[in-house]
Coordinates of C-alpha atoms and ligand atoms in Angstrom, one line a residue:
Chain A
X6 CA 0.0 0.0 0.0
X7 CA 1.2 3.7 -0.5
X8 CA 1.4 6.5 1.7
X9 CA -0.6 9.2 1.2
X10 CA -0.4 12.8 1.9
X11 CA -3.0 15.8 2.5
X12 CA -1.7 19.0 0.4
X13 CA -4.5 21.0 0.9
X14 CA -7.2 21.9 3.0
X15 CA -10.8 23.9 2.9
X16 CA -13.4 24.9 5.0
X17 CA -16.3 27.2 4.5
X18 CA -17.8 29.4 7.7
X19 CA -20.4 27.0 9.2
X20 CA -23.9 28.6 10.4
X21 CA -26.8 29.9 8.8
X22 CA -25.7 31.0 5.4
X23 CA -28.7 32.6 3.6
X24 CA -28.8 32.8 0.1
X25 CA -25.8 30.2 -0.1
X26 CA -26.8 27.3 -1.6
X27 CA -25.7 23.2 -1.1
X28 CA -23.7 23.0 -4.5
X29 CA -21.9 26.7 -3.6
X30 CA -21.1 25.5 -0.4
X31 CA -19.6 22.8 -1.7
X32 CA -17.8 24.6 -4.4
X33 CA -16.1 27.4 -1.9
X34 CA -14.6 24.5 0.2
X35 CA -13.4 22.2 -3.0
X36 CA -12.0 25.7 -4.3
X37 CA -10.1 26.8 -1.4
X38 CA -8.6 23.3 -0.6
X39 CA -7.3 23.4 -4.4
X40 CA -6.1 26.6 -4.3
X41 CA -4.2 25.7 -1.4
X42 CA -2.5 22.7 -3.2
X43 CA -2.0 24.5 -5.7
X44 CA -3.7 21.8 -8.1
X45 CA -5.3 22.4 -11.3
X46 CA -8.5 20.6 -11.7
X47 CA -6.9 18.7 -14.7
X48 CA -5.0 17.0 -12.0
X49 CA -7.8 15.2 -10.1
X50 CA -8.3 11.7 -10.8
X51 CA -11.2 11.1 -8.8
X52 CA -13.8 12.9 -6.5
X53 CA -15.9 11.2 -3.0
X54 CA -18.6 13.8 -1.6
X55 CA -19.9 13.3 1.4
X56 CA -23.5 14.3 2.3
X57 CA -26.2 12.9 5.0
X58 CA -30.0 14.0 3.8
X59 CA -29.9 16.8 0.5
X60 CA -32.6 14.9 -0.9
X61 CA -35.0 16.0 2.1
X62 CA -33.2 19.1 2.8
X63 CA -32.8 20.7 0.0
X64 CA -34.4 18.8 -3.0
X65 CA -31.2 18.2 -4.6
X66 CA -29.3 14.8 -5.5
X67 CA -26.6 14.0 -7.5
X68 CA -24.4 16.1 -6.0
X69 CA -20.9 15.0 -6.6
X70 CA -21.4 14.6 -10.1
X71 CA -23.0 18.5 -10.4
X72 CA -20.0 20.0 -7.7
X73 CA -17.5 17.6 -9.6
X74 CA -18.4 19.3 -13.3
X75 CA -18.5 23.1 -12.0
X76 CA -15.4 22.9 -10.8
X77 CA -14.1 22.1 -13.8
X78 CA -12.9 19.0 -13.4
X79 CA -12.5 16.5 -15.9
X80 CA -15.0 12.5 -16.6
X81 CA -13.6 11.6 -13.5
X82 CA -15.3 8.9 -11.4
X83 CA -17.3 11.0 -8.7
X84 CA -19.3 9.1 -5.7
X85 CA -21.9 10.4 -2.9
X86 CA -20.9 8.8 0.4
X87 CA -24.0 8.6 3.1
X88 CA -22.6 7.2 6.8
X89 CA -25.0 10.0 9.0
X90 CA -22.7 12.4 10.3
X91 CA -19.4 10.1 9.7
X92 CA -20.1 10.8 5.7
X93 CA -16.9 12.5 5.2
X94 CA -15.0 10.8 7.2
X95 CA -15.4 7.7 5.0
X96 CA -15.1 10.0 2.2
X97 CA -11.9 10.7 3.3
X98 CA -11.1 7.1 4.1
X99 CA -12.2 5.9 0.3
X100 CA -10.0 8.9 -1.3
X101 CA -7.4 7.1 1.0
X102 CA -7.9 4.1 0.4
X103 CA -7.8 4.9 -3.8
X104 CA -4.2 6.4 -3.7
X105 CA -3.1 3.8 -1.4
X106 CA -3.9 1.0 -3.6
X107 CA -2.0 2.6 -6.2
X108 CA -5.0 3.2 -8.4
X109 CA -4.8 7.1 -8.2
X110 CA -2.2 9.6 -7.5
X111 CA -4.6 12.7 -6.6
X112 CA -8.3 12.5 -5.5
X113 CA -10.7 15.6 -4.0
X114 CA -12.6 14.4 -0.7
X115 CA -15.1 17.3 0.7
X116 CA -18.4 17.2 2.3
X117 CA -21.3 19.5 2.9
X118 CA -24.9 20.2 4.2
X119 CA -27.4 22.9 4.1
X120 CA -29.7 22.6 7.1
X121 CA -30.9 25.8 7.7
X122 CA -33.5 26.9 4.9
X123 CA -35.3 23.4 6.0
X124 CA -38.2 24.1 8.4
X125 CA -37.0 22.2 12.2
X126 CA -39.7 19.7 12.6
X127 CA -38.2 18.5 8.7
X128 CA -34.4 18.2 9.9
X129 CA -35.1 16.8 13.4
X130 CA -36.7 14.0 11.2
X131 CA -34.1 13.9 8.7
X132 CA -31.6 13.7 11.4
X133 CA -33.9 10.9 13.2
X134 CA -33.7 8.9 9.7
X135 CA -29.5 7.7 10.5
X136 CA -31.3 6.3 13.9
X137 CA -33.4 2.6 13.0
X138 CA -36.7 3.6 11.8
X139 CA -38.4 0.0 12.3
X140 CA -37.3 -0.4 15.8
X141 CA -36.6 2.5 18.1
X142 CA -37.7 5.7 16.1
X143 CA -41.3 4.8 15.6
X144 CA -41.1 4.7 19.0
X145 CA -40.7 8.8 18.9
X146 CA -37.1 8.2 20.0
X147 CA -34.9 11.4 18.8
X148 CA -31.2 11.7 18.8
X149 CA -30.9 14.2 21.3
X150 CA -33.2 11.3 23.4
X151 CA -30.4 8.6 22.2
X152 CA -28.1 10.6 24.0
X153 CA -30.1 11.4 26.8
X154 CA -30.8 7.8 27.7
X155 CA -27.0 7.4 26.8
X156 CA -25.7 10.1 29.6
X157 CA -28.3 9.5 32.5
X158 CA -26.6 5.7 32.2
X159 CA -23.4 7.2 32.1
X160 CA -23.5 9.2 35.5
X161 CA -25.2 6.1 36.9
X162 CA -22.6 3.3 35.5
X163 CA -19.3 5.8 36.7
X164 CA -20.9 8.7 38.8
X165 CA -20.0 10.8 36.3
X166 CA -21.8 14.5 37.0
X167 CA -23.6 16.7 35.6
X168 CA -21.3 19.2 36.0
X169 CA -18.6 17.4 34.6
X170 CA -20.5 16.8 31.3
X171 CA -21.4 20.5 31.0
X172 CA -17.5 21.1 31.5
X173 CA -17.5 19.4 27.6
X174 CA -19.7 22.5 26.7
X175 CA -17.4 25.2 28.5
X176 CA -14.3 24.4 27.0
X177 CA -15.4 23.9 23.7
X178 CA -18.0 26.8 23.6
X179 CA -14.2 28.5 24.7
X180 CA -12.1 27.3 22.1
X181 CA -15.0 27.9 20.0
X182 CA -14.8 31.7 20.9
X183 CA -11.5 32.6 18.7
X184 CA -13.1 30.0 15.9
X185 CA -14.0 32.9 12.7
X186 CA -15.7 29.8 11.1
X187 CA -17.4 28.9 14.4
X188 CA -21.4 28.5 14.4
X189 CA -21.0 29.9 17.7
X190 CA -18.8 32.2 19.2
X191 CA -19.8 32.8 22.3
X192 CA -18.5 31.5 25.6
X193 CA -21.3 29.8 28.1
X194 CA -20.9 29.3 31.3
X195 CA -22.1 25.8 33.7
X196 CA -24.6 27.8 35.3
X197 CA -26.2 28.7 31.5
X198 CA -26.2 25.4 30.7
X199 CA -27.3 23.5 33.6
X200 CA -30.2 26.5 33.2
X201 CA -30.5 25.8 29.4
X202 CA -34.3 24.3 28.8
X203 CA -34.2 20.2 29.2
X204 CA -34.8 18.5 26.0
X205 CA -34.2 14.9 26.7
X206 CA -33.7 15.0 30.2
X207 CA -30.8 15.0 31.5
X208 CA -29.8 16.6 28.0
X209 CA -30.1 20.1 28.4
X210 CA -30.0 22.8 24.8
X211 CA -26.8 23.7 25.6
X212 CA -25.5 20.2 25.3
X213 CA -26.7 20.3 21.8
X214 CA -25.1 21.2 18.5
X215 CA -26.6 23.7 16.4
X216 CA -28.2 22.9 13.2
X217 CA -25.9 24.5 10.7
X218 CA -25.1 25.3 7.0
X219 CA -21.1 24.3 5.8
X220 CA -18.9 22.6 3.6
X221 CA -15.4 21.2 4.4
X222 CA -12.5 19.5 1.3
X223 CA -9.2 18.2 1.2
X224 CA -6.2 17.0 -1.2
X225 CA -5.4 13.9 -1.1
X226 CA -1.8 13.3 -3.1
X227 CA 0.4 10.3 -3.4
X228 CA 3.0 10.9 -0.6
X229 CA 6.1 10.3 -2.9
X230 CA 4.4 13.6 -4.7
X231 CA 3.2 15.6 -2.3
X232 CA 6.7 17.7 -1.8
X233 CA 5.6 18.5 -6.0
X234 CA 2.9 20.8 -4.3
X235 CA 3.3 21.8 -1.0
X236 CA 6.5 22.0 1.5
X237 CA 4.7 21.1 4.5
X238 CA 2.5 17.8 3.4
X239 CA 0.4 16.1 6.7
X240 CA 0.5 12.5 6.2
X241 CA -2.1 10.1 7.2
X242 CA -0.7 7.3 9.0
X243 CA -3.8 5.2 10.2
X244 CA -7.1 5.1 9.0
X245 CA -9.8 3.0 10.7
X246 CA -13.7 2.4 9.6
X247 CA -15.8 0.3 11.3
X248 CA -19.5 -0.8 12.2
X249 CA -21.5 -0.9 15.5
X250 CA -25.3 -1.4 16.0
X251 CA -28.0 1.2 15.1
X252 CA -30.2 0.9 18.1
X253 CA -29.3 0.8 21.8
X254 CA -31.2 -1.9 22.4
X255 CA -28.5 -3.4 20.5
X256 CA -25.7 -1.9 22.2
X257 CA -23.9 -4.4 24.5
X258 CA -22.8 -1.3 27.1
X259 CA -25.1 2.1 26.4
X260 CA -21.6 4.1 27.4
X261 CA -19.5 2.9 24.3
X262 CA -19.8 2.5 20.9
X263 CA -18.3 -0.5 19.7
X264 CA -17.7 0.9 16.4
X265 CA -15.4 3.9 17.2
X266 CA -13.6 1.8 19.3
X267 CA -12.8 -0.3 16.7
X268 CA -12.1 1.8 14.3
X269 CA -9.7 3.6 16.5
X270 CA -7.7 0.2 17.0
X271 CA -7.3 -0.1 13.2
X272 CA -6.0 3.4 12.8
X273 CA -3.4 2.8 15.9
X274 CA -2.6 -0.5 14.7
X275 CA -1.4 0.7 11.3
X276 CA -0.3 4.0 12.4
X277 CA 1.9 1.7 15.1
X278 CA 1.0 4.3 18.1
X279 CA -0.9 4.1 21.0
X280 CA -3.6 6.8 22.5
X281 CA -0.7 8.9 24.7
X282 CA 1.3 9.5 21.1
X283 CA -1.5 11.5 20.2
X284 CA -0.8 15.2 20.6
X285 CA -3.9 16.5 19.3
X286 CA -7.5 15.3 18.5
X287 CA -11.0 16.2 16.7
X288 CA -13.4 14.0 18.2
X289 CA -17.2 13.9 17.5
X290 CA -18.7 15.7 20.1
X291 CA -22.3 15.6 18.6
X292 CA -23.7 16.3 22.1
X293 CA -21.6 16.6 25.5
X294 CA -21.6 12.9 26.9
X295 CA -20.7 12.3 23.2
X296 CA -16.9 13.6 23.4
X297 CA -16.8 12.2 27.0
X298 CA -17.6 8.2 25.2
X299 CA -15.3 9.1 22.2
X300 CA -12.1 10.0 24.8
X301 CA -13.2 7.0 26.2
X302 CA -13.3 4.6 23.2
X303 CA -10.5 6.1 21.6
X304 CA -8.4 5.2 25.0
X305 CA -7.5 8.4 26.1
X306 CA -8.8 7.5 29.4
X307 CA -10.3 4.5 30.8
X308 CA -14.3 4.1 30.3
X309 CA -15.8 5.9 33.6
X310 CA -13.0 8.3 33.9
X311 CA -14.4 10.9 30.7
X312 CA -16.2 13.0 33.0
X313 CA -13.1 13.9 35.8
X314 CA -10.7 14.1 33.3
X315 CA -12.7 17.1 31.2
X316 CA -13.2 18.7 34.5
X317 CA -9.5 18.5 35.0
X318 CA -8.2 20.0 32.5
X319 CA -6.8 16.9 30.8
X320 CA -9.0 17.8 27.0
X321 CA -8.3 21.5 27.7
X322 CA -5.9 23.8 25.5
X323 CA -2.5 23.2 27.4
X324 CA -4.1 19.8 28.5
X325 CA -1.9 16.4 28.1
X326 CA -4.7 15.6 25.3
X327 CA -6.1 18.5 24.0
X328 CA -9.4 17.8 22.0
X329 CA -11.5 20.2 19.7
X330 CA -9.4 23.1 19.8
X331 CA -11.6 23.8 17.2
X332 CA -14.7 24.4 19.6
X333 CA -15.9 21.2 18.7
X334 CA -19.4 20.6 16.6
X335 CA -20.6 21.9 20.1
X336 CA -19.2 25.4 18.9
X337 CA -18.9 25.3 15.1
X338 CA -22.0 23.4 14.5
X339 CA -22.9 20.3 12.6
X340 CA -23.3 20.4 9.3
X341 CA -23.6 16.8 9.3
X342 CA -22.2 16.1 5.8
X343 CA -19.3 18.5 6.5
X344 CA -18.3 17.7 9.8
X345 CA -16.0 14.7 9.1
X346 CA -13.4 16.5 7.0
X347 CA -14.0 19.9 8.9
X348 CA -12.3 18.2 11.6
X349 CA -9.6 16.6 9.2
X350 CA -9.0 20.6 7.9
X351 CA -9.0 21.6 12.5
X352 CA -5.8 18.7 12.5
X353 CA -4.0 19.1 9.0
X354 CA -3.6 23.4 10.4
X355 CA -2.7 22.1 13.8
X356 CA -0.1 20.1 12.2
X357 CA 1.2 23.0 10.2
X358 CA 1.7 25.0 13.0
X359 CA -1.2 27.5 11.6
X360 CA -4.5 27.0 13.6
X361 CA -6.3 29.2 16.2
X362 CA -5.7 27.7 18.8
X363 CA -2.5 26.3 17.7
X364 CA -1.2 23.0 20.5
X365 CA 2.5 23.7 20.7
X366 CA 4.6 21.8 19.1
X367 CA 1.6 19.4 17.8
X368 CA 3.2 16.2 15.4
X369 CA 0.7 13.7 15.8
X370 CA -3.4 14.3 15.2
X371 CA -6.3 12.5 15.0
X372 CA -9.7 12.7 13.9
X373 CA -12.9 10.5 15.3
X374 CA -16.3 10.6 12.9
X375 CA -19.2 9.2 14.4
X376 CA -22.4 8.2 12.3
X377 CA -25.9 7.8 13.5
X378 CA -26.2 6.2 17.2
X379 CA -23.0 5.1 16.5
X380 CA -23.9 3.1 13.5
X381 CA -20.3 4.1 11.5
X382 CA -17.2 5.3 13.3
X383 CA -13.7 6.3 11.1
X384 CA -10.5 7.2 12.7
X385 CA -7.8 8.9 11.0
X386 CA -4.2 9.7 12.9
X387 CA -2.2 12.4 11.0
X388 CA 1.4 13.5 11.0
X389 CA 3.6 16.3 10.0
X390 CA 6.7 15.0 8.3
Chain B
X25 CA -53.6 -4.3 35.6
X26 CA -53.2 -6.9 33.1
X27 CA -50.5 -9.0 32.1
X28 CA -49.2 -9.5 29.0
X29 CA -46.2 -11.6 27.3
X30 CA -43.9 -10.1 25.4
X31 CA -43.4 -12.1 22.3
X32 CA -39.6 -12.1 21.3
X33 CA -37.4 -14.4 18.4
X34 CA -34.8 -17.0 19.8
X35 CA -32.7 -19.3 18.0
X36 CA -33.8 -22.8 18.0
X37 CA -30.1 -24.3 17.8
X38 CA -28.3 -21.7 20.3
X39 CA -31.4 -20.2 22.6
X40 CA -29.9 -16.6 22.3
X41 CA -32.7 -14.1 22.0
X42 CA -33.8 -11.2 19.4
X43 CA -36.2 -8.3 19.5
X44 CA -37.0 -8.8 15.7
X45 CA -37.6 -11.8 13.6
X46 CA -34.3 -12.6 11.8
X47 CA -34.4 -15.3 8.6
X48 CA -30.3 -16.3 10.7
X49 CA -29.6 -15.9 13.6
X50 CA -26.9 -13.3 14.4
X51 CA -24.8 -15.3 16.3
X52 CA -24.9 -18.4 14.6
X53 CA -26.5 -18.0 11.6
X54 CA -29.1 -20.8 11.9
X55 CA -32.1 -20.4 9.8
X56 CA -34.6 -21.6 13.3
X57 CA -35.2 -18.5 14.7
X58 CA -38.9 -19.0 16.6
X59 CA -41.5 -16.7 17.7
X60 CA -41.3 -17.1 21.9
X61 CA -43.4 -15.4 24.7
X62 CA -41.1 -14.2 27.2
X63 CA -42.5 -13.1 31.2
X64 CA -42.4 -9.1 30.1
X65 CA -40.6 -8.5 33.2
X66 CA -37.1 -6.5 33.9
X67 CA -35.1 -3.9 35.3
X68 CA -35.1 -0.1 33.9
X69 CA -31.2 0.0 31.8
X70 CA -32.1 3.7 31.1
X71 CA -34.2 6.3 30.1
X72 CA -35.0 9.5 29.1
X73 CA -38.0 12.1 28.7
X74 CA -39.1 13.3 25.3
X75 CA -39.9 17.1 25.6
X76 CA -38.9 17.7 22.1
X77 CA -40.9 15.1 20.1
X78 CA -40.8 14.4 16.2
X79 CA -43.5 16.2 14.1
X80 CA -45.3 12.9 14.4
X81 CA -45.8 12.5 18.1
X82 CA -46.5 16.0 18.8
X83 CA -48.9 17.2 21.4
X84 CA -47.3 13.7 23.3
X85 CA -45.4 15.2 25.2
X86 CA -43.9 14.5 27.9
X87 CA -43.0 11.3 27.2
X88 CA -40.8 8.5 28.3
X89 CA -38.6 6.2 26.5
X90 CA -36.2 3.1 27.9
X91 CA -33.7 0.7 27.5
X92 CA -34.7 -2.4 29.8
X93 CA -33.0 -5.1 30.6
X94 CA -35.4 -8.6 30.5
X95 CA -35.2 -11.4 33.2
X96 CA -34.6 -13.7 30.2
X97 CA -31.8 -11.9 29.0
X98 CA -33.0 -9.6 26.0
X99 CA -32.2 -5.9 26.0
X100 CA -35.3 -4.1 24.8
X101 CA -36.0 0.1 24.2
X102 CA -39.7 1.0 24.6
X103 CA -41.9 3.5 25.9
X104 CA -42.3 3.5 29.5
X105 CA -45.4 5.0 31.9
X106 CA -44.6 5.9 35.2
X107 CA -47.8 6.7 37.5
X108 CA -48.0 10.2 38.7
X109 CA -46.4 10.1 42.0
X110 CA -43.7 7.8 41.0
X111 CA -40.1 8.7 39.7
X112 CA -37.9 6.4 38.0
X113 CA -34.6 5.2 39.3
X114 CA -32.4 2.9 37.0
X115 CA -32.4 -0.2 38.2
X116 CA -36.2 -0.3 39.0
X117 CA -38.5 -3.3 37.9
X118 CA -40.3 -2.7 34.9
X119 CA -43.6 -5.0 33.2
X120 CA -44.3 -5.0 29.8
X121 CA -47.9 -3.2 29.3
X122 CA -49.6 -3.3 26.2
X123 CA -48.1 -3.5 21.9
X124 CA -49.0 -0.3 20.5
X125 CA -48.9 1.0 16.7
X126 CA -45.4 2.4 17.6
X127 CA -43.9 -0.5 19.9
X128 CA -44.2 -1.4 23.6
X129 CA -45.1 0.2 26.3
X130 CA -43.6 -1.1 29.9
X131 CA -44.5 0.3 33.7
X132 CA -43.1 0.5 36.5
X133 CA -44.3 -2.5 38.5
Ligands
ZN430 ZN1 -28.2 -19.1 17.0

């Protein structure tokens, strides 16, 4: 297998972008992230484009075929990916996986949604549709409810508190607050939060993400060529995609999802690290006990010890294991399509040494993508050469 | 109150036990997965309350919805009523109620 390189990087502004439509999006984030590789569209040799629910949103399929084409580029093989809210994150793993079998040299990976011209009551049932529609949904289950049911176990199974979860919300509402792109750029407080109207109790708003508009791309380049474009290539050293049940009935323990853990074993077991090598991470913090579960699976800390280890400081900026310096989907917001590869653009500028709120020193990234009630999980570890 | 069984799937070669009718079973892929009534009683796994309902169940809420845990074994979410001047705990025993359009319905016992 080859290695492969990321040369360049894009990102719209995530929030409510009126007027802005799904293929634009989409197009400002493939643009930028060529620009910055300096690649010609002539150049790329095939294109993945992850997206969740356009259809219902916005009425609009087809879309890597239509983004593929205005950009310029030329009867290249172009493919929708659909894994919930991991959908670029395995669009980033298939562009992988197609340069690393030798059968391209230079691919486009990107993903987008447009959430916010939909009325509510259609997304919260768009977003319901990555949950299992025969079993639990009918039931009226929502995801927020997934992940209420999810944290009230959590505090019982570890005595994890409720302050401790909110803590997940402080610091990335924070890091959030320097974030230009963020959603949100406000700091909260615990007090707001523990305040915040309950919406699945003991989910509060303020342990939500907001429903946002956004696009996110990358280059993906042969390693052995990336030096051609760029003379700081990140490359991506593990990559790990794996499956867990839809429904928590079918969840052997409601606090972990099998399927990140697994796929975070792949990408250490290929990237030959182990968690404490990691010096920065993006991890899928869809709601608060979320990111406290993923720091968990991923083997930051042992399951039960999430909760104490946000409240110390440990995921913090200036923390052992800083995680989302980005602000997290709790601050940028969740454009579910986009949100895989926006976290891949948060790492790739850590490990240039150009993000916000830059880790010192940063070598080694990684990225966690989780999909529907943890459904789909991909890992990917980066790392500056 | 009445009682009720609540009809589950097990696998005639290996005994494990499904929520859903299954043409294999998971585990061991035999094509003998039978209809069984199980007792309807367990423990409450988890739970939540729905204040925010999908466009189809509004004007429902308040509701509640849980994972339970069966005495036979089988992991189960459904809705769950708990009387007026009753608060659920996790760990409290639950008995399946009634089959409704959109699944079961358990109670606190
Ligand atoms: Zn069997």
């Amino acid at each position: 297998m080859r290695r492969v390189s990321v040369i360049g990087i894009g990102c719209t502004p995530f929030g409510k972008q009126n007027g802005i439509g799904i293929i634009d999006l989409a197009l400002h984030a493939c643009r930028e992230a060529m620009d910055d590789a300096h690649l010609p569209g002539s150049r790329v040799e095939a294109f993945y484009l992850g997206n969740f629910v356009s259809e219902t949103l916005v009425r609009q399929g087809s879309l890597a075929p239509i983004v593929a084409y205005r950009l310029g580029l030329g009867p290249i093989p172009c493919t929708r990916v659909e894994g919930a809210c991991a959908s670029s994150g395995i669009a980033f793993r298939h562009g992988v996986l197609l340069i690393a079998s030798g059968l391209c040299d230079m691919v486009l990976v990107a993903g987008v949604e447009k959430m916010t011209s939909a009325d509510t009551g259609i997304v919260t049932e768009a977003l319901a549709s990555a949950g299992d529609a025969d079993s639990e949904m009918r039931l009226g289950l929502t995801f927020p409810g997934t992940f209420g049911i999810i944290m009230r176990r959590h505090m019982h199974q570890y005595g994890t508190t409720r302050e401790q979860v909110a803590m997940v919300s402080v610091k990335n509402r924070s890091n959030g607050s320097t974030n230009p792109k963020a959603h949100f750029q406000e700091p909260v407080t615990i007090e707001e939060i523990l305040e915040s109207r309950l919406i699945c109790d003991p989910l509060r708003l303020y342990d939500c993400t907001p429903i946002s508009d956004g696009a996110a791309a990358a280059v993906l380049c042969a390693a052995d060529l990336a030096t051609e474009f760029t003379d700081r290539p990140i490359d991506v050293i593990g990559s790990g995609h794996a499956t867990g049940p839809a429904t928590l009935f079918e969840m052997a323990d409601l606090t972990t999802f099998e399927a990140s853990v697994a796929a975070g074993q792949q990408a250490y077991r290929e990237a030959g690290l182990a968690p404490n090598d990691i010096d920065v991470a993006e991890v899928h913090d869809c709601f608060t006990i979320a990111e406290i579960a993923a720091i968990e699976d991923l083997g930051f800390v042992e399951k039960g010890e999430g909760g104490p280890a946000v409240a110390d400081g440990l995921t913090a900026l200036g923390g052992r294991l800083p995680t989302n310096p980005s602000g997290g989907l709790l601050s940028k917001g969740h454009p579910v399509g986009a949100t895989g590869l926006a976290q891949i653009y948060e790492i790739v500028a850590q490990l240039r040494g150009e993000a916000i709120n830059q880790v010192k020193d940063a070598e080694i990234g990684l990225a966690h993508n989780l999909g529907g009630t943890g459904a789909v999980s991909t890992v990917h570890i980066l790392k500056r050469r | 109150m009445r009682m009720a069984a609540f009809e589950a799937f097990a696998c005639d070669r290996c005994k494990c036990l499904a929520v859903r009718p299954l043409s294999r079973c998971r585990r061991c892929e035999a094509s003998t997965v039978l209809s069984t009534n199980l007792s309807g009683r367990g423990t409450l796994t988890s739970f939540t309350t729905i204040r925010v309902p999908p466009t189809v169940f509004l004007g429902q809420e308040p509701y509640d919805i849980a994972v339970i845990d069966l005495d036979e074994g089988l992991r189960v979410t459904a809705r769950l009523t708990v009387p007026e001047e009753r608060e659920a705990m996790i760990g409290d025993p639950v008995i399946f109620h009634e089959m409704r359009p959109y699944g079961p319905v358990f109670r606190l016992v």
